[in-house]
Amino acid sequence: MRTITLEIDEKKVKAEEGMTILQAAKSVGIDIPTLCYHEKLEPYGACRLCMVEITKNKRSRLVTSCCYPVEEGLIVKTDTEKVNKIRKTIIELLLPLAPTGPIMTLGAKYGLCEYIKKTEVEGEWKVKGFRFPTEQNDCTLCGLCVRYCAEIKKENAVGFIGRGVDRHIAILPEKGGICIFCRECYNLCDGGKFPHEAEAF
């Protein structure tokens, strides 16, 4: 397989042809945040948190690093003002839905959460305020459960319903029993929505 040389955050990186920018970055320890990426699943590019700025033929643009393949001579920047502005807005939109796990961690990284000290040794992260308030449903719509069920388990027991702000995940009633016994995607659900839904069957 051909070796591709590109530059990520001013570091020369060698990657195999066919790898994505995200995979190449991870291979040299450069962290790019993701929600919908999983190494066992096909690239999805839905959460947009892995957005990076690339320069090719002296033209720059934003791409999702989990989907964009490495190219010879490509210049990639993972931490620019544009990239951080997009990530911060996405996190602001997701925080009210699922203020837990990785979203809270990213919220803290981008200054959207603050650490409240309870005692000398204990405390917790709290969201400073919601710019886009909405009802908490513990789901970031990352789609990992839906895709894992379809691509790995070949069951299609979970799917998306609705569009826009009404979009949500749902277990097909006729396949709910599969989820109770399978449970393989439970650990993929950072918001905690899916295990709760599945237990209702």
Short mmCIF file of C-alpha atoms in Angstrom, two decimals:
data_model
loop_
_atom_site.label_atom_id
_atom_site.label_comp_id
_atom_site.label_asym_id
_atom_site.label_seq_id
_atom_site.Cartn_x
_atom_site.Cartn_y
_atom_site.Cartn_z
CA MET A 1 0.00 0.00 0.00
CA ARG A 2 1.30 3.46 -0.92
CA THR A 3 2.58 5.75 1.81
CA ILE A 4 1.18 9.27 1.86
CA THR A 5 3.00 12.16 3.50
CA LEU A 6 0.95 15.06 4.79
CA GLU A 7 1.29 17.75 7.42
CA ILE A 8 -0.93 17.86 10.48
CA ASP A 9 -0.48 20.76 12.90
CA GLU A 10 2.95 21.46 11.40
CA LYS A 11 4.05 17.87 11.94
CA LYS A 12 5.04 15.64 9.00
CA VAL A 13 2.86 12.54 9.13
CA LYS A 14 3.18 9.35 7.11
CA ALA A 15 -0.05 7.46 6.52
CA GLU A 16 -1.22 4.58 4.38
CA GLU A 17 -3.26 5.43 1.33
CA GLY A 18 -6.95 5.05 2.19
CA MET A 19 -6.62 6.24 5.77
CA THR A 20 -8.66 9.23 6.86
CA ILE A 21 -7.18 12.41 8.31
CA LEU A 22 -8.60 11.41 11.69
CA GLN A 23 -6.84 8.03 11.60
CA ALA A 24 -3.58 9.64 10.51
CA ALA A 25 -3.81 12.21 13.31
CA LYS A 26 -4.54 9.53 15.91
CA SER A 27 -1.56 7.50 14.70
CA VAL A 28 0.80 10.28 15.80
CA GLY A 29 -1.07 11.21 18.99
CA ILE A 30 -2.94 14.27 17.72
CA ASP A 31 -6.36 14.38 19.37
CA ILE A 32 -9.39 15.40 17.33
CA PRO A 33 -12.73 15.26 19.19
CA THR A 34 -15.47 13.01 17.82
CA LEU A 35 -18.87 11.72 18.85
CA CYS A 36 -20.06 9.63 15.91
CA TYR A 37 -16.73 8.00 15.02
CA HIS A 38 -16.02 4.37 15.91
CA GLU A 39 -13.17 2.34 14.44
CA LYS A 40 -15.45 -0.66 13.76
CA LEU A 41 -18.02 1.39 11.84
CA GLU A 42 -18.04 3.06 8.44
CA PRO A 43 -17.19 6.81 8.52
CA TYR A 44 -20.32 8.84 9.12
CA GLY A 45 -19.34 12.51 9.56
CA ALA A 46 -22.58 13.45 11.27
CA CYS A 47 -21.47 15.11 14.50
CA ARG A 48 -19.07 17.51 12.75
CA LEU A 49 -16.91 17.76 15.87
CA CYS A 50 -13.95 16.30 13.97
CA MET A 51 -13.98 19.24 11.55
CA VAL A 52 -10.47 20.39 10.54
CA GLU A 53 -9.13 23.00 8.16
CA ILE A 54 -7.24 21.68 5.15
CA THR A 55 -5.15 23.50 2.56
CA LYS A 56 -4.76 22.03 -0.90
CA ASN A 57 -3.50 23.88 -3.98
CA LYS A 58 -3.32 27.08 -1.86
CA ARG A 59 -7.06 26.89 -1.10
CA SER A 60 -8.36 26.25 2.41
CA ARG A 61 -11.62 24.71 3.46
CA LEU A 62 -13.24 22.81 6.31
CA VAL A 63 -13.79 19.04 6.11
CA THR A 64 -14.81 16.26 8.47
CA SER A 65 -11.59 14.46 9.32
CA CYS A 66 -13.32 11.10 9.91
CA CYS A 67 -14.43 10.98 6.26
CA TYR A 68 -11.74 12.86 4.35
CA PRO A 69 -8.92 10.63 3.02
CA VAL A 70 -5.27 11.56 3.39
CA GLU A 71 -3.65 13.10 0.33
CA GLU A 72 -0.04 13.71 -0.61
CA GLY A 73 1.10 17.16 0.50
CA LEU A 74 -2.15 18.02 2.26
CA ILE A 75 -1.82 20.58 5.04
CA VAL A 76 -4.17 20.02 7.97
CA LYS A 77 -4.82 22.26 10.95
CA THR A 78 -6.90 20.85 13.77
CA ASP A 79 -6.98 23.84 16.10
CA THR A 80 -7.78 27.05 14.20
CA GLU A 81 -10.17 29.85 15.15
CA LYS A 82 -12.73 28.67 12.54
CA VAL A 83 -12.52 25.05 13.71
CA ASN A 84 -12.85 25.94 17.37
CA LYS A 85 -15.81 28.26 16.69
CA ILE A 86 -17.66 25.44 14.91
CA ARG A 87 -16.88 22.91 17.65
CA LYS A 88 -17.95 25.32 20.37
CA THR A 89 -21.29 26.00 18.64
CA ILE A 90 -21.94 22.26 18.17
CA ILE A 91 -21.20 21.62 21.84
CA GLU A 92 -23.49 24.49 22.85
CA LEU A 93 -26.27 22.82 20.84
CA LEU A 94 -25.62 19.38 22.36
CA LEU A 95 -25.06 20.34 26.00
CA PRO A 96 -28.75 20.90 26.82
CA LEU A 97 -29.64 17.53 25.26
CA ALA A 98 -27.09 15.42 27.11
CA PRO A 99 -25.04 17.31 29.73
CA THR A 100 -22.93 14.27 30.61
CA GLY A 101 -19.81 12.35 29.64
CA PRO A 102 -17.80 13.55 26.67
CA ILE A 103 -20.06 16.52 25.97
CA MET A 104 -19.38 17.90 29.46
CA THR A 105 -15.67 17.24 29.01
CA LEU A 106 -15.68 19.12 25.71
CA GLY A 107 -17.85 21.84 27.26
CA ALA A 108 -15.18 22.32 29.90
CA LYS A 109 -12.45 22.40 27.24
CA TYR A 110 -14.25 25.14 25.30
CA GLY A 111 -15.14 27.20 28.38
CA LEU A 112 -18.85 26.31 28.46
CA CYS A 113 -18.75 24.54 31.83
CA GLU A 114 -17.30 25.45 35.19
CA TYR A 115 -16.02 23.32 38.02
CA ILE A 116 -18.05 23.74 41.22
CA LYS A 117 -16.04 22.77 44.27
CA LYS A 118 -18.17 21.05 46.93
CA THR A 119 -15.46 20.21 49.41
CA GLU A 120 -11.67 20.44 49.51
CA VAL A 121 -11.41 17.24 47.46
CA GLU A 122 -14.78 16.93 45.68
CA GLY A 123 -16.60 18.88 43.04
CA GLU A 124 -18.44 18.60 39.76
CA TRP A 125 -18.67 20.23 36.36
CA LYS A 126 -21.75 22.36 35.69
CA VAL A 127 -22.89 24.03 32.49
CA LYS A 128 -22.50 27.79 32.79
CA GLY A 129 -25.73 28.45 30.93
CA PHE A 130 -27.57 27.26 27.85
CA ARG A 131 -27.54 29.53 24.82
CA PHE A 132 -29.84 27.09 23.00
CA PRO A 133 -32.13 25.72 25.74
CA THR A 134 -34.08 22.59 24.93
CA GLU A 135 -35.44 19.56 26.72
CA GLN A 136 -32.80 17.12 28.00
CA ASN A 137 -33.21 13.70 26.39
CA ASP A 138 -29.74 12.18 27.01
CA CYS A 139 -29.15 11.65 23.28
CA THR A 140 -26.68 13.51 21.05
CA LEU A 141 -27.93 11.75 17.89
CA CYS A 142 -24.42 10.45 17.25
CA GLY A 143 -26.02 7.39 15.66
CA LEU A 144 -23.51 4.89 17.04
CA CYS A 145 -26.28 2.60 18.34
CA VAL A 146 -28.16 2.74 15.04
CA ARG A 147 -25.09 2.08 12.93
CA TYR A 148 -23.67 -0.62 15.23
CA CYS A 149 -26.99 -2.47 15.12
CA ALA A 150 -27.14 -2.23 11.31
CA GLU A 151 -23.48 -2.67 10.35
CA ILE A 152 -22.16 -5.07 12.99
CA LYS A 153 -25.22 -6.93 14.28
CA LYS A 154 -27.19 -6.75 10.99
CA GLU A 155 -30.39 -6.46 13.04
CA ASN A 156 -31.64 -2.92 12.28
CA ALA A 157 -33.52 -2.93 15.58
CA VAL A 158 -32.75 0.76 16.22
CA GLY A 159 -33.34 3.66 13.90
CA PHE A 160 -33.86 7.37 13.53
CA ILE A 161 -37.37 8.80 13.47
CA GLY A 162 -38.36 12.33 12.49
CA ARG A 163 -36.40 15.20 11.01
CA GLY A 164 -34.70 18.34 12.26
CA VAL A 165 -35.40 19.14 15.92
CA ASP A 166 -37.91 16.27 16.06
CA ARG A 167 -35.31 13.66 15.09
CA HIS A 168 -34.72 10.99 17.71
CA ILE A 169 -33.73 7.34 18.00
CA ALA A 170 -36.27 4.60 18.52
CA ILE A 171 -36.27 0.85 18.93
CA LEU A 172 -38.54 -0.97 16.54
CA PRO A 173 -41.24 -2.51 18.75
CA GLU A 174 -41.08 -5.86 16.95
CA LYS A 175 -37.31 -6.05 17.61
CA GLY A 176 -37.18 -4.68 21.15
CA GLY A 177 -36.50 -8.13 22.59
CA ILE A 178 -33.25 -8.34 20.62
CA CYS A 179 -31.90 -5.24 22.39
CA ILE A 180 -32.56 -6.62 25.86
CA PHE A 181 -30.42 -9.67 25.18
CA CYS A 182 -27.82 -8.10 22.89
CA ARG A 183 -26.80 -4.92 24.77
CA GLU A 184 -23.60 -4.62 22.73
CA CYS A 185 -24.23 -0.97 21.86
CA TYR A 186 -24.96 0.11 25.45
CA ASN A 187 -21.36 1.12 26.04
CA LEU A 188 -21.39 3.25 22.90
CA CYS A 189 -24.15 5.50 24.27
CA ASP A 190 -22.38 8.35 26.07
CA GLY A 191 -25.61 10.16 26.88
CA GLY A 192 -27.25 7.12 28.49
CA LYS A 193 -30.40 7.34 26.36
CA PHE A 194 -30.24 4.00 24.66
CA PRO A 195 -29.79 1.67 27.65
CA HIS A 196 -32.71 3.43 29.34
CA GLU A 197 -34.94 3.07 26.25
CA ALA A 198 -34.02 -0.57 25.75
CA GLU A 199 -34.76 -1.48 29.36
CA ALA A 200 -38.33 -0.19 28.85
CA PHE A 201 -39.06 -3.16 26.58
#
